[in-house]
PDB file of C-alpha atoms in Angstrom:
ATOM      1  CA  MET D 855       8.590  65.929 -78.595  1.00  0.00           C
ATOM      2  CA  ILE D 856       9.615  66.238 -75.014  1.00  0.00           C
ATOM      3  CA  GLU D 857       6.002  66.615 -73.968  1.00  0.00           C
ATOM      4  CA  GLY D 858       5.058  63.470 -75.902  1.00  0.00           C
ATOM      5  CA  VAL D 859       7.677  61.455 -74.179  1.00  0.00           C
ATOM      6  CA  ALA D 860       6.505  62.751 -70.845  1.00  0.00           C
ATOM      7  CA  MET D 861       2.875  61.898 -71.595  1.00  0.00           C
ATOM      8  CA  ASN D 862       3.706  58.303 -72.561  1.00  0.00           C
ATOM      9  CA  ALA D 863       5.949  57.625 -69.573  1.00  0.00           C
ATOM     10  CA  PRO D 864       4.610  54.946 -67.178  1.00  0.00           C
ATOM     11  CA  ILE D 865       3.081  56.215 -63.979  1.00  0.00           C
ATOM     12  CA  LYS D 866       4.851  54.803 -60.940  1.00  0.00           C
ATOM     13  CA  ASP D 867       2.886  53.414 -57.960  1.00  0.00           C
ATOM     14  CA  ALA D 868       2.960  56.085 -55.296  1.00  0.00           C
ATOM     15  CA  ARG D 869       2.134  53.599 -52.462  1.00  0.00           C
ATOM     16  CA  PRO D 870       4.934  52.792 -50.037  1.00  0.00           C
ATOM     17  CA  PRO D 871       6.827  49.627 -51.072  1.00  0.00           C
ATOM     18  CA  GLY D 872       6.146  46.606 -48.908  1.00  0.00           C
ATOM     19  CA  GLY D 873       2.870  47.964 -47.573  1.00  0.00           C
ATOM     20  CA  PHE D 874       0.946  44.835 -48.460  1.00  0.00           C
ATOM     21  CA  ARG D 875       3.541  42.660 -46.801  1.00  0.00           C
ATOM     22  CA  ARG D 876       3.361  44.735 -43.647  1.00  0.00           C
ATOM     23  CA  ILE D 877      -0.401  44.150 -43.486  1.00  0.00           C
ATOM     24  CA  ALA D 878      -0.357  40.507 -44.576  1.00  0.00           C
ATOM     25  CA  GLY D 879       2.225  39.522 -41.950  1.00  0.00           C
ATOM     26  CA  PRO D 880       0.082  40.296 -38.861  1.00  0.00           C
ATOM     27  CA  VAL D 881      -3.030  38.886 -40.551  1.00  0.00           C
ATOM     28  CA  ALA D 882      -1.243  35.608 -41.228  1.00  0.00           C
ATOM     29  CA  ARG D 883      -0.037  35.441 -37.617  1.00  0.00           C
ATOM     30  CA  VAL D 884      -3.579  35.985 -36.346  1.00  0.00           C
ATOM     31  CA  LEU D 885      -4.951  33.266 -38.631  1.00  0.00           C
ATOM     32  CA  ILE D 886      -2.242  30.791 -37.629  1.00  0.00           C
ATOM     33  CA  GLN D 887      -2.791  31.575 -33.958  1.00  0.00           C
ATOM     34  CA  ALA D 888      -6.553  31.081 -34.346  1.00  0.00           C
ATOM     35  CA  VAL D 889      -6.044  27.726 -36.097  1.00  0.00           C
ATOM     36  CA  PHE D 890      -3.778  26.473 -33.311  1.00  0.00           C
ATOM     37  CA  LEU D 891      -6.160  27.657 -30.581  1.00  0.00           C
ATOM     38  CA  LEU D 892      -9.289  26.241 -32.210  1.00  0.00           C
ATOM     39  CA  ALA D 893      -7.614  22.919 -32.997  1.00  0.00           C
ATOM     40  CA  GLY D 894      -6.261  22.653 -29.446  1.00  0.00           C
ATOM     41  CA  LEU D 895      -9.549  23.466 -27.767  1.00  0.00           C
ATOM     42  CA  ALA D 896     -11.544  21.173 -30.084  1.00  0.00           C
ATOM     43  CA  THR D 897      -9.129  18.292 -29.415  1.00  0.00           C
ATOM     44  CA  THR D 898      -9.314  18.884 -25.665  1.00  0.00           C
ATOM     45  CA  VAL D 899     -13.116  19.030 -25.646  1.00  0.00           C
ATOM     46  CA  LEU D 900     -13.246  15.734 -27.547  1.00  0.00           C
ATOM     47  CA  GLY D 901     -10.876  14.195 -25.012  1.00  0.00           C
ATOM     48  CA  PHE D 902     -12.978  15.316 -22.061  1.00  0.00           C
ATOM     49  CA  THR D 903     -16.118  14.077 -23.833  1.00  0.00           C
ATOM     50  CA  TRP D 904     -14.578  10.592 -24.103  1.00  0.00           C
ATOM     51  CA  PHE D 905     -13.490  10.887 -20.483  1.00  0.00           C
ATOM     52  CA  VAL D 906     -17.070  11.521 -19.312  1.00  0.00           C
ATOM     53  CA  GLU D 907     -18.363   8.686 -21.509  1.00  0.00           C
ATOM     54  CA  GLY D 908     -15.767   6.330 -20.007  1.00  0.00           C
ATOM     55  CA  TYR D 909     -16.781   7.435 -16.514  1.00  0.00           C
ATOM     56  CA  ASP D 910     -20.425   6.683 -17.318  1.00  0.00           C
ATOM     57  CA  VAL D 911     -19.620   3.257 -18.778  1.00  0.00           C
ATOM     58  CA  VAL D 912     -17.634   2.145 -15.726  1.00  0.00           C
ATOM     59  CA  GLY D 913     -20.404   3.049 -13.296  1.00  0.00           C
ATOM     60  CA  ALA D 914     -23.401   2.395 -15.531  1.00  0.00           C
ATOM     61  CA  TYR D 915     -24.387  -0.791 -13.706  1.00  0.00           C
ATOM     62  CA  ARG D 916     -24.919   1.149 -10.459  1.00  0.00           C
ATOM     63  CA  HIS D 917     -27.849   2.996 -11.993  1.00  0.00           C
ATOM     64  CA  ALA D 918     -29.174   0.204 -14.194  1.00  0.00           C
ATOM     65  CA  PRO D 919     -32.592  -1.321 -13.401  1.00  0.00           C
ATOM     66  CA  VAL D 920     -32.794  -4.935 -12.301  1.00  0.00           C
ATOM     67  CA  CYS D 921     -33.719  -7.295 -15.117  1.00  0.00           C
ATOM     68  CA  GLY D 922     -37.304  -8.521 -14.960  1.00  0.00           C
ATOM     69  CA  THR D 923     -38.654  -5.445 -13.160  1.00  0.00           C
ATOM     70  CA  ALA D 924     -41.009  -2.809 -14.569  1.00  0.00           C
ATOM     71  CA  ALA D 925     -38.132  -0.338 -14.839  1.00  0.00           C
ATOM     72  CA  ALA D 926     -36.225  -2.648 -17.201  1.00  0.00           C
ATOM     73  CA  THR D 927     -37.919  -1.649 -20.428  1.00  0.00           C
ATOM     74  CA  PRO D 928     -37.124  -3.521 -23.659  1.00  0.00           C
ATOM     75  CA  GLY D 929     -33.796  -2.411 -25.139  1.00  0.00           C
ATOM     76  CA  THR D 930     -32.501  -1.053 -21.834  1.00  0.00           C
ATOM     77  CA  ASP D 931     -29.365  -2.487 -20.242  1.00  0.00           C
ATOM     78  CA  CYS D 932     -30.298  -4.138 -16.977  1.00  0.00           C
ATOM     79  CA  LEU D 933     -28.609  -5.802 -14.016  1.00  0.00           C
ATOM     80  CA  LEU D 934     -29.014  -9.570 -13.910  1.00  0.00           C
ATOM     81  CA  HIS D 935     -28.685 -11.498 -10.652  1.00  0.00           C
ATOM     82  CA  GLU D 936     -27.164 -14.973 -10.854  1.00  0.00           C
ATOM     83  CA  THR D 937     -25.599 -17.548  -8.556  1.00  0.00           C
ATOM     84  CA  GLY D 938     -22.046 -18.781  -9.024  1.00  0.00           C
ATOM     85  CA  LYS D 939     -19.999 -21.469  -7.285  1.00  0.00           C
ATOM     86  CA  VAL D 940     -16.503 -20.959  -5.881  1.00  0.00           C
ATOM     87  CA  THR D 941     -14.222 -23.541  -7.478  1.00  0.00           C
ATOM     88  CA  ALA D 942     -10.777 -22.326  -6.361  1.00  0.00           C
ATOM     89  CA  ARG D 943      -9.073 -19.817  -4.055  1.00  0.00           C
ATOM     90  CA  PHE D 944      -5.691 -18.088  -4.418  1.00  0.00           C
ATOM     91  CA  VAL D 945      -3.536 -15.802  -2.309  1.00  0.00           C
ATOM     92  CA  HIS D 946      -0.864 -13.754  -4.045  1.00  0.00           C
ATOM     93  CA  ARG D 947       1.835 -12.929  -1.523  1.00  0.00           C
ATOM     94  CA  GLY D 948       3.621  -9.603  -1.665  1.00  0.00           C
ATOM     95  CA  GLU D 949       4.004  -6.343   0.209  1.00  0.00           C
ATOM     96  CA  GLU D 950       0.216  -6.357   0.328  1.00  0.00           C
ATOM     97  CA  ASP D 951      -1.394  -9.768  -0.136  1.00  0.00           C
ATOM     98  CA  SER D 952      -4.136  -9.986  -2.736  1.00  0.00           C
ATOM     99  CA  TYR D 953      -6.949 -12.528  -2.763  1.00  0.00           C
ATOM    100  CA  GLU D 954      -8.812 -14.138  -5.642  1.00  0.00           C
ATOM    101  CA  LEU D 955     -11.752 -16.487  -5.998  1.00  0.00           C
ATOM    102  CA  THR D 956     -12.455 -18.538  -9.097  1.00  0.00           C
ATOM    103  CA  VAL D 957     -16.202 -18.554  -9.682  1.00  0.00           C
ATOM    104  CA  ALA D 958     -18.093 -20.760 -12.138  1.00  0.00           C
ATOM    105  CA  ARG D 959     -21.364 -19.649 -13.729  1.00  0.00           C
ATOM    106  CA  GLU D 960     -23.989 -21.659 -15.555  1.00  0.00           C
ATOM    107  CA  THR D 961     -24.114 -19.214 -18.467  1.00  0.00           C
ATOM    108  CA  ALA D 962     -20.393 -18.441 -18.891  1.00  0.00           C
ATOM    109  CA  PRO D 963     -16.921 -19.922 -18.276  1.00  0.00           C
ATOM    110  CA  GLU D 964     -15.429 -19.643 -14.804  1.00  0.00           C
ATOM    111  CA  ARG D 965     -13.395 -16.533 -14.036  1.00  0.00           C
ATOM    112  CA  ASP D 966     -11.103 -15.164 -11.321  1.00  0.00           C
ATOM    113  CA  HIS D 967     -12.310 -12.259  -9.183  1.00  0.00           C
ATOM    114  CA  SER D 968     -10.369 -10.106  -6.726  1.00  0.00           C
ATOM    115  CA  VAL D 969     -11.913  -9.900  -3.257  1.00  0.00           C
ATOM    116  CA  GLY D 970     -10.982  -8.637   0.182  1.00  0.00           C
ATOM    117  CA  LYS D 971      -9.474 -10.817   2.902  1.00  0.00           C
ATOM    118  CA  ALA D 972     -12.724 -11.102   4.889  1.00  0.00           C
ATOM    119  CA  PHE D 973     -14.608 -12.174   1.769  1.00  0.00           C
ATOM    120  CA  TYR D 974     -11.860 -14.675   0.937  1.00  0.00           C
ATOM    121  CA  ASP D 975     -11.883 -16.209   4.421  1.00  0.00           C
ATOM    122  CA  ALA D 976     -15.667 -16.594   4.419  1.00  0.00           C
ATOM    123  CA  ALA D 977     -16.110 -18.042   0.911  1.00  0.00           C
ATOM    124  CA  GLN D 978     -14.684 -21.554   0.887  1.00  0.00           C
ATOM    125  CA  VAL D 979     -14.507 -23.788  -2.184  1.00  0.00           C
ATOM    126  CA  GLY D 980     -17.964 -25.152  -3.022  1.00  0.00           C
ATOM    127  CA  VAL D 981     -20.094 -22.309  -1.624  1.00  0.00           C
ATOM    128  CA  ASP D 982     -22.547 -20.382  -3.768  1.00  0.00           C
ATOM    129  CA  VAL D 983     -22.018 -16.643  -4.146  1.00  0.00           C
ATOM    130  CA  ASP D 984     -24.445 -14.057  -5.504  1.00  0.00           C
ATOM    131  CA  LEU D 985     -23.405 -12.379  -8.738  1.00  0.00           C
ATOM    132  CA  SER D 986     -24.538  -9.155 -10.382  1.00  0.00           C
ATOM    133  CA  VAL D 987     -24.074  -9.357 -14.147  1.00  0.00           C
ATOM    134  CA  PHE D 988     -24.153  -6.319 -16.432  1.00  0.00           C
ATOM    135  CA  ARG D 989     -23.758  -6.567 -20.209  1.00  0.00           C
ATOM    136  CA  GLY D 990     -22.668 -10.181 -19.836  1.00  0.00           C
ATOM    137  CA  ARG D 991     -19.934  -9.466 -17.296  1.00  0.00           C
ATOM    138  CA  VAL D 992     -19.828  -9.999 -13.519  1.00  0.00           C
ATOM    139  CA  VAL D 993     -19.540  -6.574 -11.890  1.00  0.00           C
ATOM    140  CA  GLU D 994     -20.195  -7.492  -8.252  1.00  0.00           C
ATOM    141  CA  LEU D 995     -19.982 -10.533  -5.969  1.00  0.00           C
ATOM    142  CA  SER D 996     -21.596 -10.900  -2.566  1.00  0.00           C
ATOM    143  CA  TYR D 997     -21.644 -13.589   0.118  1.00  0.00           C
ATOM    144  CA  ARG D 998     -23.046 -13.358   3.639  1.00  0.00           C
ATOM    145  CA  GLY D 999     -22.701  -9.613   3.867  1.00  0.00           C
ATOM    146  CA  HIS D1000     -19.371  -9.412   2.049  1.00  0.00           C
ATOM    147  CA  ARG D1001     -19.235  -7.513  -1.244  1.00  0.00           C
ATOM    148  CA  ALA D1002     -16.601  -7.139  -3.928  1.00  0.00           C
ATOM    149  CA  GLU D1003     -16.873  -5.003  -7.043  1.00  0.00           C
ATOM    150  CA  ASP D1004     -15.251  -6.174 -10.252  1.00  0.00           C
ATOM    151  CA  MET D1005     -15.585  -3.143 -12.476  1.00  0.00           C
ATOM    152  CA  ILE D1006     -14.256  -2.768 -16.000  1.00  0.00           C
ATOM    153  CA  THR D1007     -10.815  -1.172 -16.083  1.00  0.00           C
ATOM    154  CA  PRO D1008     -10.988   1.393 -18.929  1.00  0.00           C
ATOM    155  CA  TRP D1009      -7.407   1.049 -20.180  1.00  0.00           C
ATOM    156  CA  LEU D1010      -8.086   1.905 -23.823  1.00  0.00           C
ATOM    157  CA  THR D1011     -10.372   4.829 -23.044  1.00  0.00           C
ATOM    158  CA  ALA D1012      -7.815   6.292 -20.635  1.00  0.00           C
ATOM    159  CA  PHE D1013      -5.098   5.986 -23.285  1.00  0.00           C
ATOM    160  CA  LYS D1014      -7.195   7.753 -25.939  1.00  0.00           C
ATOM    161  CA  VAL D1015      -8.181  10.501 -23.506  1.00  0.00           C
ATOM    162  CA  ALA D1016      -4.530  11.011 -22.538  1.00  0.00           C
ATOM    163  CA  LEU D1017      -3.428  11.342 -26.173  1.00  0.00           C
ATOM    164  CA  LEU D1018      -6.103  13.934 -26.889  1.00  0.00           C
ATOM    165  CA  ALA D1019      -5.329  15.852 -23.691  1.00  0.00           C
ATOM    166  CA  GLY D1020      -1.635  16.003 -24.551  1.00  0.00           C
ATOM    167  CA  LEU D1021      -2.209  17.050 -28.156  1.00  0.00           C
ATOM    168  CA  GLY D1022      -4.831  19.599 -27.122  1.00  0.00           C
ATOM    169  CA  SER D1023      -2.476  21.070 -24.533  1.00  0.00           C
ATOM    170  CA  ALA D1024       0.368  21.412 -27.059  1.00  0.00           C
ATOM    171  CA  LEU D1025      -1.792  23.023 -29.742  1.00  0.00           C
ATOM    172  CA  THR D1026      -3.512  25.407 -27.322  1.00  0.00           C
ATOM    173  CA  ALA D1027      -0.236  26.485 -25.697  1.00  0.00           C
ATOM    174  CA  GLN D1028       1.359  26.951 -29.112  1.00  0.00           C
ATOM    175  CA  GLY D1029      -1.576  29.068 -30.227  1.00  0.00           C
ATOM    176  CA  ALA D1030      -1.472  31.233 -27.112  1.00  0.00           C
ATOM    177  CA  ALA D1031       2.278  31.823 -27.514  1.00  0.00           C
ATOM    178  CA  TRP D1032       2.373  32.135 -31.313  1.00  0.00           C
ATOM    179  CA  TRP D1033       2.026  35.918 -31.559  1.00  0.00           C
ATOM    180  CA  ARG D1034       5.161  36.517 -29.512  1.00  0.00           C
ATOM    181  CA  SER D1035       7.311  33.465 -30.067  1.00  0.00           C
ATOM    182  CA  GLY D1036       6.211  31.616 -33.204  1.00  0.00           C
ATOM    183  CA  LEU D1037       6.643  27.853 -33.317  1.00  0.00           C
ATOM    184  CA  GLN D1038       8.332  26.476 -30.191  1.00  0.00           C
ATOM    185  CA  ALA D1039       9.251  22.938 -29.138  1.00  0.00           C
ATOM    186  CA  LEU D1040       8.429  23.416 -25.443  1.00  0.00           C
ATOM    187  CA  PRO D1041       4.614  22.944 -25.677  1.00  0.00           C
ATOM    188  CA  PHE D1042       5.086  19.629 -27.476  1.00  0.00           C
ATOM    189  CA  GLY D1043       7.710  18.520 -24.957  1.00  0.00           C
ATOM    190  CA  ILE D1044       5.356  19.279 -22.067  1.00  0.00           C
ATOM    191  CA  ALA D1045       2.608  17.433 -23.966  1.00  0.00           C
ATOM    192  CA  VAL D1046       4.522  14.184 -23.434  1.00  0.00           C
ATOM    193  CA  PHE D1047       4.293  14.728 -19.676  1.00  0.00           C
ATOM    194  CA  VAL D1048       0.590  15.609 -20.048  1.00  0.00           C
ATOM    195  CA  VAL D1049      -0.048  12.317 -21.872  1.00  0.00           C
ATOM    196  CA  PHE D1050       1.596  10.201 -19.172  1.00  0.00           C
ATOM    197  CA  SER D1051      -0.029  12.030 -16.265  1.00  0.00           C
ATOM    198  CA  ALA D1052      -3.448  12.218 -17.965  1.00  0.00           C
ATOM    199  CA  PHE D1053      -3.421   8.459 -18.584  1.00  0.00           C
ATOM    200  CA  PHE D1054      -3.012   7.576 -14.906  1.00  0.00           C
ATOM    201  CA  VAL D1055      -5.338  10.348 -13.707  1.00  0.00           C
ATOM    202  CA  ALA D1056      -8.073   9.329 -16.162  1.00  0.00           C
ATOM    203  CA  LEU D1057      -7.699   5.668 -15.222  1.00  0.00           C
ATOM    204  CA  LEU D1058      -7.929   6.486 -11.516  1.00  0.00           C
ATOM    205  CA  LEU D1059     -10.857   8.881 -11.745  1.00  0.00           C
ATOM    206  CA  MET D1060     -12.954   6.760 -14.101  1.00  0.00           C
ATOM    207  CA  SER D1061     -12.465   3.718 -11.867  1.00  0.00           C
ATOM    208  CA  ALA D1062     -12.951   5.550  -8.542  1.00  0.00           C
ATOM    209  CA  GLN D1063     -16.426   6.785  -9.542  1.00  0.00           C
ATOM    210  CA  TRP D1064     -16.305   9.915  -7.384  1.00  0.00           C
ATOM    211  CA  PRO D1065     -18.948  12.612  -7.994  1.00  0.00           C
ATOM    212  CA  LEU D1066     -18.780  13.901 -11.567  1.00  0.00           C
ATOM    213  CA  ALA D1067     -17.990  17.466 -10.451  1.00  0.00           C
ATOM    214  CA  VAL D1068     -14.808  16.234  -8.737  1.00  0.00           C
ATOM    215  CA  THR D1069     -14.012  13.712 -11.464  1.00  0.00           C
ATOM    216  CA  LEU D1070     -14.211  16.387 -14.159  1.00  0.00           C
ATOM    217  CA  GLY D1071     -12.898  19.342 -12.146  1.00  0.00           C
ATOM    218  CA  VAL D1072      -9.559  17.824 -11.102  1.00  0.00           C
ATOM    219  CA  PRO D1073      -8.269  16.975 -14.613  1.00  0.00           C
ATOM    220  CA  ALA D1074      -9.682  20.195 -16.084  1.00  0.00           C
ATOM    221  CA  LEU D1075      -7.781  22.288 -13.529  1.00  0.00           C
ATOM    222  CA  GLY D1076      -4.605  20.279 -14.079  1.00  0.00           C
ATOM    223  CA  TRP D1077      -4.894  20.685 -17.852  1.00  0.00           C
ATOM    224  CA  LEU D1078      -5.350  24.457 -17.545  1.00  0.00           C
ATOM    225  CA  VAL D1079      -2.336  24.836 -15.239  1.00  0.00           C
ATOM    226  CA  LEU D1080      -0.039  22.752 -17.450  1.00  0.00           C
ATOM    227  CA  THR D1081      -1.203  24.426 -20.649  1.00  0.00           C
ATOM    228  CA  ALA D1082      -0.827  27.926 -19.191  1.00  0.00           C
ATOM    229  CA  GLY D1083       2.645  27.063 -17.905  1.00  0.00           C
ATOM    230  CA  SER D1084       3.585  25.620 -21.285  1.00  0.00           C
ATOM    231  CA  ALA D1085       2.419  28.770 -23.094  1.00  0.00           C
ATOM    232  CA  ALA D1086       4.247  31.040 -20.639  1.00  0.00           C
ATOM    233  CA  GLY D1087       7.431  29.009 -21.041  1.00  0.00           C
ATOM    234  CA  ALA D1088       7.190  29.160 -24.831  1.00  0.00           C
ATOM    235  CA  MET D1089       6.800  32.958 -24.776  1.00  0.00           C
ATOM    236  CA  GLY D1090       9.772  33.204 -22.412  1.00  0.00           C
ATOM    237  CA  GLU D1091      11.968  31.379 -24.928  1.00  0.00           C
ATOM    238  CA  ASP D1092      11.597  34.169 -27.434  1.00  0.00           C
TER     239      ASP D1092
END
């Protein structure tokens, strides 16, 4: 009878209790860390892609063929030369005076354009100025050797790039610090600073039209430094 009871007794699991949990814990941390890192890097790459596209859009007219030439193939954006007439002149007084000319075109309503002082002094009301028009917008004025660019200011693109740069920085820093510190608020706090600084830097660099290596290298280096500092700070909070 005793042997029968012994034979029917349940066999206990000889594995150490909690073994699965000890394995699953590190695996989960690795997966979470990988998700943060991949999401951060993907967001940042998208932001820099929009940044380069914005840079190209601002300076596209400089490389566009002149309309009516052999290089201006059908469907290609081209640079159209027109003549406009100065209808008004304004000086805005301040710490640094700014000068504007109102120019009327035959194909579009008149519009104000910022020019330098020498250009302003030379172009009186009633004179004709040469206009370069790209995608329906005046991008450059010239008159007797004076030139003034009137490029598109990429406000919206700079704002979108800044948001992606900030989010990418926070996610990447959080992913780098996750193994040691878990979820921390510091990377997301620093991301706010990244957004503000990235907005002004992107706006400046896209408008300045410096060589692409400089235009892309400066923000990339700044992003790396801020993200690395954010990750190091998050790990130090542990």
